[in-house]
Coordinates of C-alpha atoms and ligand atoms in Angstrom, one line a residue:
X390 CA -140.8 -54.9 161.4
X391 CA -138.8 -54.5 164.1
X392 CA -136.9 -51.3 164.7
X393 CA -133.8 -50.2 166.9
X394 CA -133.0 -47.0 167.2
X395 CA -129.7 -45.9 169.0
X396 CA -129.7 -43.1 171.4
X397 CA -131.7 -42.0 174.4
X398 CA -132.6 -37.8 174.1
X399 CA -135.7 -35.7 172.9
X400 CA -134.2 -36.4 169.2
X401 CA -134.6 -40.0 169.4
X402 CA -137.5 -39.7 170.9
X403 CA -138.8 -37.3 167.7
X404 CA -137.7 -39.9 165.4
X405 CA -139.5 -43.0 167.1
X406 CA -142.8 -41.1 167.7
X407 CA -142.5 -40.2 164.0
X408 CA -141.4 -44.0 162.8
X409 CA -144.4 -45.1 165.0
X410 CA -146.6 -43.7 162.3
X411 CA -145.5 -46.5 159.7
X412 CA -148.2 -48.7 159.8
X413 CA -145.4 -52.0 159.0
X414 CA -143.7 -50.8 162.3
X415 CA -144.5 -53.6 165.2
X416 CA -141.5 -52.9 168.0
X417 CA -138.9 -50.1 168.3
X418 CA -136.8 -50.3 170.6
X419 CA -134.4 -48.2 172.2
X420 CA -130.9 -48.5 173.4
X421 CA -130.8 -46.8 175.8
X422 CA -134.1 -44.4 176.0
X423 CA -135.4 -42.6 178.5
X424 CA -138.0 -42.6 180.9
X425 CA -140.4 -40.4 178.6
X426 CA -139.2 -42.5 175.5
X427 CA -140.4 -45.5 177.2
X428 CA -144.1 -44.7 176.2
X429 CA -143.6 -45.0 172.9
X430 CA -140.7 -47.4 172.5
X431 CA -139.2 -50.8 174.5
X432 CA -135.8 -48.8 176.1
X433 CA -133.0 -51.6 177.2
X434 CA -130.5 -50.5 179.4
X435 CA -127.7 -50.8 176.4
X436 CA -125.3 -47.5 176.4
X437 CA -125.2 -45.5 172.7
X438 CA -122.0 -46.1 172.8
X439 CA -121.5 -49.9 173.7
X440 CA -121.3 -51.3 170.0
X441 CA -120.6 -55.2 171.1
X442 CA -123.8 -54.6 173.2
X443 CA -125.9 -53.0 170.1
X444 CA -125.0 -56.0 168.1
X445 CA -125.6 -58.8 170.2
X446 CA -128.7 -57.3 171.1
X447 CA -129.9 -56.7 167.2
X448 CA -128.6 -60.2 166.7
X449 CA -130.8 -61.9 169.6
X450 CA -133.3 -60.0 168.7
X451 CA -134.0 -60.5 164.7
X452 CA -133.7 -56.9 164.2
X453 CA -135.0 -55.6 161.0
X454 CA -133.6 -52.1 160.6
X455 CA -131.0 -49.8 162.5
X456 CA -131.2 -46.3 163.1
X457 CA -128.6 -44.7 164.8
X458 CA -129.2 -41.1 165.8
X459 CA -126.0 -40.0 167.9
X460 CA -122.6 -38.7 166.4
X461 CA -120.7 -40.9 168.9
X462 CA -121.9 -44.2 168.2
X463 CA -121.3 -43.3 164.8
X464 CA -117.9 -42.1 164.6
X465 CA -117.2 -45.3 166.1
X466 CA -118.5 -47.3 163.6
X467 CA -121.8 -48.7 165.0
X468 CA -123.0 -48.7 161.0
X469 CA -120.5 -50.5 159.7
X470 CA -120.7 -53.1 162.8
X471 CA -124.8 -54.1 162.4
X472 CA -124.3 -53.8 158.5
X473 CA -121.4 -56.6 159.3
X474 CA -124.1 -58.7 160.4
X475 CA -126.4 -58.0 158.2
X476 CA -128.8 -55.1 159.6
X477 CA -129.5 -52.2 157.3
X478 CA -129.6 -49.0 158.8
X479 CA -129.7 -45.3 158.8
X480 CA -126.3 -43.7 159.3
X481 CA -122.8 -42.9 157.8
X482 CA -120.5 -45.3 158.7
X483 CA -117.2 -43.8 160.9
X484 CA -115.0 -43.2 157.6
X485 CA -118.0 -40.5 156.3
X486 CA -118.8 -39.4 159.8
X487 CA -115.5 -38.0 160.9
X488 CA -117.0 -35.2 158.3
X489 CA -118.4 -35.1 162.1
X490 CA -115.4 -36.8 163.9
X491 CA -113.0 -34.3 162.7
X492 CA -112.9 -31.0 162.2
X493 CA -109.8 -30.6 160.7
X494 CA -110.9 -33.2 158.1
X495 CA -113.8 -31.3 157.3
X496 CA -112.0 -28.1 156.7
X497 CA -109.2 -29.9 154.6
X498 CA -112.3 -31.2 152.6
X499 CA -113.9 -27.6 151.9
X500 CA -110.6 -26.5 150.9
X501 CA -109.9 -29.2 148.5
X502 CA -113.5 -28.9 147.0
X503 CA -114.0 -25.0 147.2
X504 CA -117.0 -25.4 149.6
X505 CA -117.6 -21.7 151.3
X506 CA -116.1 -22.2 154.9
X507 CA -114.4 -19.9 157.1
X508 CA -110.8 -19.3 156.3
X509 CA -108.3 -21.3 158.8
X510 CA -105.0 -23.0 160.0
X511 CA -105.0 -26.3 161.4
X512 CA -102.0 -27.4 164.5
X513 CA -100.8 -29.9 165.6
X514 CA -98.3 -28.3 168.0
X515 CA -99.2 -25.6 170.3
X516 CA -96.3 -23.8 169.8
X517 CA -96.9 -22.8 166.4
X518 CA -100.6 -22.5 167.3
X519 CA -99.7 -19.2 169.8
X520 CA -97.1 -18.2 167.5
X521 CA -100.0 -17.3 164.8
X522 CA -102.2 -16.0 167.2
X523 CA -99.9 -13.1 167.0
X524 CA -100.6 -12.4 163.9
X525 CA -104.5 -12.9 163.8
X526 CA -106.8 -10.0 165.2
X527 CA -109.5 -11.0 167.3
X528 CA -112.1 -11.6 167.3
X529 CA -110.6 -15.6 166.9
X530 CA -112.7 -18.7 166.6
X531 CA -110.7 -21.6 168.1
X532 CA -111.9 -25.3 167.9
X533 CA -110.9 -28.6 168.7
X534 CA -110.7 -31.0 166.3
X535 CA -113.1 -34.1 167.8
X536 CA -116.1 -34.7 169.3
X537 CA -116.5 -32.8 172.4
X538 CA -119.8 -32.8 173.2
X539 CA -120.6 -29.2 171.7
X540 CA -118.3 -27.5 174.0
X541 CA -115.4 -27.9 171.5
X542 CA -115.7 -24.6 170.3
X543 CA -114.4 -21.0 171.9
X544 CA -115.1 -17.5 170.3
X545 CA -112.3 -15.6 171.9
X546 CA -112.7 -11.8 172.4
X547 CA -109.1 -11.2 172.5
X548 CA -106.0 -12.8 171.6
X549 CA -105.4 -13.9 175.5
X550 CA -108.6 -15.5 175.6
X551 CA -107.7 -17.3 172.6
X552 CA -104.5 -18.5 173.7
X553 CA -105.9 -19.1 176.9
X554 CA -108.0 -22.0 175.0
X555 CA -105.3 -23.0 172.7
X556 CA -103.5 -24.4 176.1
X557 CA -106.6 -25.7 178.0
X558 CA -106.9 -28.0 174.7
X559 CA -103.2 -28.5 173.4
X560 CA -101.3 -28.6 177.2
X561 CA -104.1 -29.2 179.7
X562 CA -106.2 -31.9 177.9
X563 CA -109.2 -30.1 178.3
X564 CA -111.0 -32.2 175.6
X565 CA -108.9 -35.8 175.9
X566 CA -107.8 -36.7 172.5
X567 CA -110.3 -34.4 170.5
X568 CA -107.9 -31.2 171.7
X569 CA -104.1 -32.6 170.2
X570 CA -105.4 -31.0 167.1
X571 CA -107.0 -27.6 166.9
X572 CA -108.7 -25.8 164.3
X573 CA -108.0 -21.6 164.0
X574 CA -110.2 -19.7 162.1
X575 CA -111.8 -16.3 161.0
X576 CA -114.5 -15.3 163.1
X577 CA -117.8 -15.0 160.3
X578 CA -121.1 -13.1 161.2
X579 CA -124.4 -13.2 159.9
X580 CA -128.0 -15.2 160.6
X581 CA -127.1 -19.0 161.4
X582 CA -129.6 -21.7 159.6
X583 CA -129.9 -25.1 160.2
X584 CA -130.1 -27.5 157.5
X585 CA -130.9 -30.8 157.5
X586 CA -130.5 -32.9 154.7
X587 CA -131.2 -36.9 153.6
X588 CA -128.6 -38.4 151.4
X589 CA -128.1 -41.8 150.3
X590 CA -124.5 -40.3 148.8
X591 CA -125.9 -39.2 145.4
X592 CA -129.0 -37.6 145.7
X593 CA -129.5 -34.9 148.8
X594 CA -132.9 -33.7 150.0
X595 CA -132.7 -31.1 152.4
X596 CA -135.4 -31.1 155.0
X597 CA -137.2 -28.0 156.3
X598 CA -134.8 -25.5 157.7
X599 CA -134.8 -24.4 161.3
X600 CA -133.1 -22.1 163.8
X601 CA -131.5 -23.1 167.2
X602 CA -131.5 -20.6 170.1
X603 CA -127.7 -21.9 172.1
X604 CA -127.8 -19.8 174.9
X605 CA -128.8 -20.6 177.8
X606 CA -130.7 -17.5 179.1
X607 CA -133.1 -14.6 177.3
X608 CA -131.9 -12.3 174.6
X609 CA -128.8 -15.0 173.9
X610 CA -127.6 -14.2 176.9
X611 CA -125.5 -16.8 179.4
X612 CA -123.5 -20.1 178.6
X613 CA -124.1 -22.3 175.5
X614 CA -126.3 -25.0 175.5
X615 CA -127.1 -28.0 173.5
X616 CA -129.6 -26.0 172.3
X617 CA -132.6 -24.0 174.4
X618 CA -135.2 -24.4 171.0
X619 CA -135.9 -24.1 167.7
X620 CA -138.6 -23.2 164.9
X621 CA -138.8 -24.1 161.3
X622 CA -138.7 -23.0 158.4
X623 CA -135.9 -20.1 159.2
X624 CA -137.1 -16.9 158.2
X625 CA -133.5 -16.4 157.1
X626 CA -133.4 -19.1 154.5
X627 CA -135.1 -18.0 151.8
X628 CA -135.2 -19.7 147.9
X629 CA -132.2 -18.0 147.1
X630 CA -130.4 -18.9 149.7
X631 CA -131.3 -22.1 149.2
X632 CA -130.5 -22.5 145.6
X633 CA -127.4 -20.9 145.9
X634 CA -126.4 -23.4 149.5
X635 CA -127.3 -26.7 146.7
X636 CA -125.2 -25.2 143.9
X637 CA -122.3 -24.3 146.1
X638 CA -122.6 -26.3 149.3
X639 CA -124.8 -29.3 149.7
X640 CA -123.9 -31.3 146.4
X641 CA -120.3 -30.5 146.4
X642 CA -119.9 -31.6 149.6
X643 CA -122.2 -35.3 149.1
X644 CA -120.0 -35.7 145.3
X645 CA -116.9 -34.8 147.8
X646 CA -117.8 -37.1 150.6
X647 CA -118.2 -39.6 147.2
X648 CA -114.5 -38.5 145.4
X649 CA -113.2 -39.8 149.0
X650 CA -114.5 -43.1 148.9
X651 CA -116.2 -41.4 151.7
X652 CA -119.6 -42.2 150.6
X653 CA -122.3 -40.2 152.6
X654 CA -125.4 -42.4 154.1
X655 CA -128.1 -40.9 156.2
X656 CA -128.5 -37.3 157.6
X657 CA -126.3 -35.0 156.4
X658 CA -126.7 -31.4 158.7
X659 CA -125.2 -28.5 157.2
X660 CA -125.0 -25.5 159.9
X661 CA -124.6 -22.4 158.1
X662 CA -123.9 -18.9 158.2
X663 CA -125.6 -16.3 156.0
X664 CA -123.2 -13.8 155.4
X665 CA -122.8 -10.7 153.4
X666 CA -120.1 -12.6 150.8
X667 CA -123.1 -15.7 150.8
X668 CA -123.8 -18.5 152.9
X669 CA -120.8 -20.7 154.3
X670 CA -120.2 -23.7 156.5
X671 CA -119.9 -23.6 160.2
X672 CA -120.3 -27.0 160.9
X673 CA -121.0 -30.4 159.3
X674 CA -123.2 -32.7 161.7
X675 CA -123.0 -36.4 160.5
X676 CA -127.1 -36.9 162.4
X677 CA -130.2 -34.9 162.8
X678 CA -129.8 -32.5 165.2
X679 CA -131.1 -32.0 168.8
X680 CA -133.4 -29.8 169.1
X681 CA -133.6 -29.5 165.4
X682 CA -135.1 -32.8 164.8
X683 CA -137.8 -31.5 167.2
X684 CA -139.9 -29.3 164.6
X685 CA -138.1 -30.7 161.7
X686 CA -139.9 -33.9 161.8
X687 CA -142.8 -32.7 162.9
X688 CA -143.2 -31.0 159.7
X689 CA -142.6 -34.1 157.4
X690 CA -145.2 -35.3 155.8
X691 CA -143.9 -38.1 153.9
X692 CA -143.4 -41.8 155.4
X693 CA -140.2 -41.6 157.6
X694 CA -139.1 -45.4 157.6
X695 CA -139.8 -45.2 153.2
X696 CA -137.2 -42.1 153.1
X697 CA -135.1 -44.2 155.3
X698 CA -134.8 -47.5 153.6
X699 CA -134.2 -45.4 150.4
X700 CA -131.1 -43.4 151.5
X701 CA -129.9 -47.3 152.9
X702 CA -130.9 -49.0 149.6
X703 CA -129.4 -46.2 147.7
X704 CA -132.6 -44.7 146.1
X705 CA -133.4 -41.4 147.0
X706 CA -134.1 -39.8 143.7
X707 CA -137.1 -42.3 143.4
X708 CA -139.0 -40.8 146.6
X709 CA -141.0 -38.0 147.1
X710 CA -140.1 -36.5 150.3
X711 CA -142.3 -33.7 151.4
X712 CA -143.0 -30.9 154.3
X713 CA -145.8 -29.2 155.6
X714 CA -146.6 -25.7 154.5
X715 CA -146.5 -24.7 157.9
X716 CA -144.7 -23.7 161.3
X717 CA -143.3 -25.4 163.8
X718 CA -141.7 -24.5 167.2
X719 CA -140.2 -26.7 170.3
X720 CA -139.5 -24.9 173.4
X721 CA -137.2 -26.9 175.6
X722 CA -137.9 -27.0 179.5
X723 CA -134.5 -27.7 182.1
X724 CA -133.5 -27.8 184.9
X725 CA -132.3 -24.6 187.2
X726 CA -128.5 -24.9 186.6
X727 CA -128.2 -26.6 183.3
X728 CA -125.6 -26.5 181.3
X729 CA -123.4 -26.6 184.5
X730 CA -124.3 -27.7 187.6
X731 CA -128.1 -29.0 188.1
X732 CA -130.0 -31.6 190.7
X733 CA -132.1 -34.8 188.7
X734 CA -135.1 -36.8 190.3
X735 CA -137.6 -34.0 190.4
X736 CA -141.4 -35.4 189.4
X737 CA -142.8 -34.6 186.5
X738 CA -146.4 -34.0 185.2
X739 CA -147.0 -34.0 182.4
X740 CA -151.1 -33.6 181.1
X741 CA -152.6 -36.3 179.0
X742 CA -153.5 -34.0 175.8
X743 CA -149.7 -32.2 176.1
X744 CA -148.0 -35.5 175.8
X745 CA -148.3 -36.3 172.0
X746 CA -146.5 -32.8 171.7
X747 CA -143.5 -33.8 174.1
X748 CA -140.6 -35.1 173.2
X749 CA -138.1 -36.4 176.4
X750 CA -134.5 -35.6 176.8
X751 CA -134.0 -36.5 180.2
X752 CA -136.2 -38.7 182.4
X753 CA -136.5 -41.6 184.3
X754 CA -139.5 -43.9 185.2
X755 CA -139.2 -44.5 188.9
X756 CA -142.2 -46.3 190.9
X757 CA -144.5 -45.1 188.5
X758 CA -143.4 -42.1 188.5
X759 CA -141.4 -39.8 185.7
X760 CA -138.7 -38.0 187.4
X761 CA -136.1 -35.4 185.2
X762 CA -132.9 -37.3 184.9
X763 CA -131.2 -34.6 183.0
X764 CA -130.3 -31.0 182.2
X765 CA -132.3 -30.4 179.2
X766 CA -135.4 -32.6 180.5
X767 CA -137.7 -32.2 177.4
X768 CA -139.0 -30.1 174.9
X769 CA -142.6 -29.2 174.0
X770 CA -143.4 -28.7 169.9
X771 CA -146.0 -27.2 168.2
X772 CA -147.3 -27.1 165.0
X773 CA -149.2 -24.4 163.3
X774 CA -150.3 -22.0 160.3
X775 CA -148.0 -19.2 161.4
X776 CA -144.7 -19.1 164.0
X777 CA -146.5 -16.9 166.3
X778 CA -149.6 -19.3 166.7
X779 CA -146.6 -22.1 166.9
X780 CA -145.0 -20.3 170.0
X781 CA -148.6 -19.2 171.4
X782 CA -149.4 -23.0 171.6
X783 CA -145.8 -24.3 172.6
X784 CA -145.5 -21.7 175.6
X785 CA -149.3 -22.6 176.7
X786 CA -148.3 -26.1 176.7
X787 CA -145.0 -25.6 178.7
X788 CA -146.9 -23.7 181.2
X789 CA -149.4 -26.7 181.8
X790 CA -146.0 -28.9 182.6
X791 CA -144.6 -28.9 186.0
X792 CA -141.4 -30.1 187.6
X793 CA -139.4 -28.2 190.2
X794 CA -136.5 -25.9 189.4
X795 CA -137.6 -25.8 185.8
X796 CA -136.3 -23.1 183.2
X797 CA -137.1 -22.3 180.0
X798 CA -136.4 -19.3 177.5
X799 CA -139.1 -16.8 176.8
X800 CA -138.4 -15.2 173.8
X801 CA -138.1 -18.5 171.3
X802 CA -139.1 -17.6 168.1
X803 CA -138.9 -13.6 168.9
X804 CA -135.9 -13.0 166.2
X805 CA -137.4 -15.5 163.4
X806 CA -140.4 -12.9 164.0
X807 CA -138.9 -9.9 163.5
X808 CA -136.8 -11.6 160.5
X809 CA -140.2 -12.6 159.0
X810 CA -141.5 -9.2 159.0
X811 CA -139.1 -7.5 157.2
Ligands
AMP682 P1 -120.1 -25.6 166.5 O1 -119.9 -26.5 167.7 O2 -119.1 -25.9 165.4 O3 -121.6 -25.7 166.1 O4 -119.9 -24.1 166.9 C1 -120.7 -23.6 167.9 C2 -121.2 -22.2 167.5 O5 -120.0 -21.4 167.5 C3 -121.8 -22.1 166.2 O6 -123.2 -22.4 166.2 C4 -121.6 -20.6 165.9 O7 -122.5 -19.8 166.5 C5 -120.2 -20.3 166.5 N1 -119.2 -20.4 165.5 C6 -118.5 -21.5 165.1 N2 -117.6 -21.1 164.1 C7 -117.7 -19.8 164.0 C8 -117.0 -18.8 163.1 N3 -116.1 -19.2 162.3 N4 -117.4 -17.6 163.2 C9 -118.4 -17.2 164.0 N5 -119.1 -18.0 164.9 C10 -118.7 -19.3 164.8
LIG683 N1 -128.4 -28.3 167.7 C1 -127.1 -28.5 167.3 C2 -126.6 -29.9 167.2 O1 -127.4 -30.9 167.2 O2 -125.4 -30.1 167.1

């Protein structure tokens, strides 16, 4: 078979090592890649977000199954334009990822269907956005309403602070088009959990969970990231948790998504908050995440491209998907800067036995030579029989890799510890 996958980060990169493993699978290639992807997949220089360019090229090239990984492409409809022609792939198409697209349509879609989410106004007009932020005490979560690559959201301290971000986004443009429409709501506390899920629109399988670490510095200290690494399972997640997040959260929202006409294909990511009335939504993710996907997969044990093709051909319920009894941890390496202001073309090495655990965000092949083309430049997973042996092996690894100006957290993994102990 031959496979495309859409996108070019560590993720995608996670996903075509682990499609690799299918025996049926001849080429994958990726559009666009990276440098690091490149030794596992055929990149072409085709942007994520060039649809006319992803189908001509799955046209020319008899493609045989789509996968495409990023929200954007998706929200634009990249699913719906290869199914056109005839490719079947992995991925909502844009009327069931704006559960992604827009946040103000996902919290109109909790309210409707009684799915736990934090309680919130939606504007349109800014005006009568700072006239209820008098009457909110902070602090005040305020969020735009489309894609803005993670930065979307602000957790003002005070009520300034929040108006302050109400008129970057409603006045001053800050976020294009994704900031005419704003999301206010109540500021929630508790352990945050990852979950992943597969869902063909009827059936949903979560995956493993895991835990992101957002900030960019030690102790969750500094500016968020895309995400500075993860481990799976979270400590935080435990069975009840988990019963009570597919009773009241995971297939209410799929049989929503369904009501809608909305039908849900592919990955379905549910980022919750365990708080002390239960666990509720923060965030619906229409794709694996990144740097989820990073110890997720790893943990799978059960054929990718087969759990694929049954959430395309609609039949889930008939698969077996299983994970590991293990641990998992992915430490990402960047570069000294990142997430605002950081230099690319530094040489990487990388040792031969490190590589299979390595999955590339940013990179380019120049010469011969892999250079970081990136902020987040890669991350480094490891899988074992406990978190601590995960992170022992992860953090050896990362200290085997070199590039200059590299940064990476220290303490991955340190509150999943202490959460496991009690
Ligand atoms: P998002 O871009 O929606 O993932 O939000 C980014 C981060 O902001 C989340 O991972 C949470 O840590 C935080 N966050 C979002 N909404 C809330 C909320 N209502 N209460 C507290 N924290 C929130
Ligand atoms: N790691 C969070 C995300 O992929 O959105």
């Amino acid at each position: 078979m031959n496979i495309l996958v859409v996108g070019g980060g560590g993720r995608e990169h996670a996903i075509i090592k682990k499609l690799k493993e299918n025996p049926t699978v001849e080429t994958i290639f990726a559009l666009p890649g990276n440098g690091g992807i490149a030794r596992d997949a055929v990149c072409v220089p085709i942007g994520a977000t060039d649809v006319d360019g992803i189908v001509r090229f799955a046209k020319e090239k008899d493609i045989d199954y789509a996968v495409v990984a990023p929200d954007d492409p998706l929200v634009l409809g990249c699913v719906d334009a290869l199914e056109a022609i005839g490719v079947p792939c992995f991925g909502p198409r844009a009327n069931a990822a704006i559960i992604e697209g827009s946040k103000v349509f996902s919290k109109k879609l909790m309210k409707k269907y009684g799915i736990p989410t934090a309680a919130y106004e939606t504007f349109a007009e800014i005006d009568r956005a700072l006239a209820y932020l008098d009457t909110v005490s902070a602090p005040i979560v305020v969020k735009a309403d489309g894609l803005a690559l993670g930065k979307g959201v602000i957790i003002a301290q005070t009520r300034e602070e929040a108006k302050q971000a109400v008129t970057d986004m409603m006045r001053d443009g800050k976020f294009g088009k994704s900031g005419e429409h704003i999301v206010i709501e109540e500021f929630l506390t508790g352990p945050e959990v990852s979950v992943l899920s597969f869902t063909d629109g009827d059936a949903v399988v979560p995956m493993v969970s895991s835990m992101d670490h957002k900030r960019a510095g030690d102790n969750d200290t500094g500016l968020n990231t895309g995400g500075m690494g993860t481990v799976a399972p979270n400590p935080y997640y435990t069975e009840a948790v988990a019963q009570e997040c597919m009773e009241t959260i995971f297939l209410p929202t799929i049989r929503a998504m369904k009501a809608e006409g909305r039908t849900f294909k592919g990955c379905l990511y549910f980022g919750l908050m365990i708080t002390e009335k239960g666990p509720k939504v923060i965030e619906y993710n229409c794709r694996f995440g990144d740097p989820e996907t990073q110890v997720v997969l790893p943990l799978l044990k059960t054929d990718l491209l087969t759990i694929m093709q049954a959430v395309t051909n609609g039949t889930l319920k008939d698969v077996q998907v299983e994970f590991a009894n293990s641990h998992a941890a992915c430490v990402i390496m960047a570069s000294q800067g990142y997430p605002v202001s950081y230099k690319k073309g530094y040489e990487m090495t990388i040792p031969a036995d490190v590589w299979p655990h390595v999955y590339v965000a940013g990179a380019k092949e120049q010469e011969g030579k892999l250079l970081t083309n990136g902020g987040r430049v890669l991350g480094v997973t490891a899988v074992a029989q406990t978190l601590q042996e995960a992170l022992n092996q992860s953090y050896e690894m990362v200290g085997r890799i070199h590039f200059d100006n590299a940064f990476y957290r220290h303490d991955i993994g340190a509150r999943a510890l202490k959460a496991g102990e009690k």
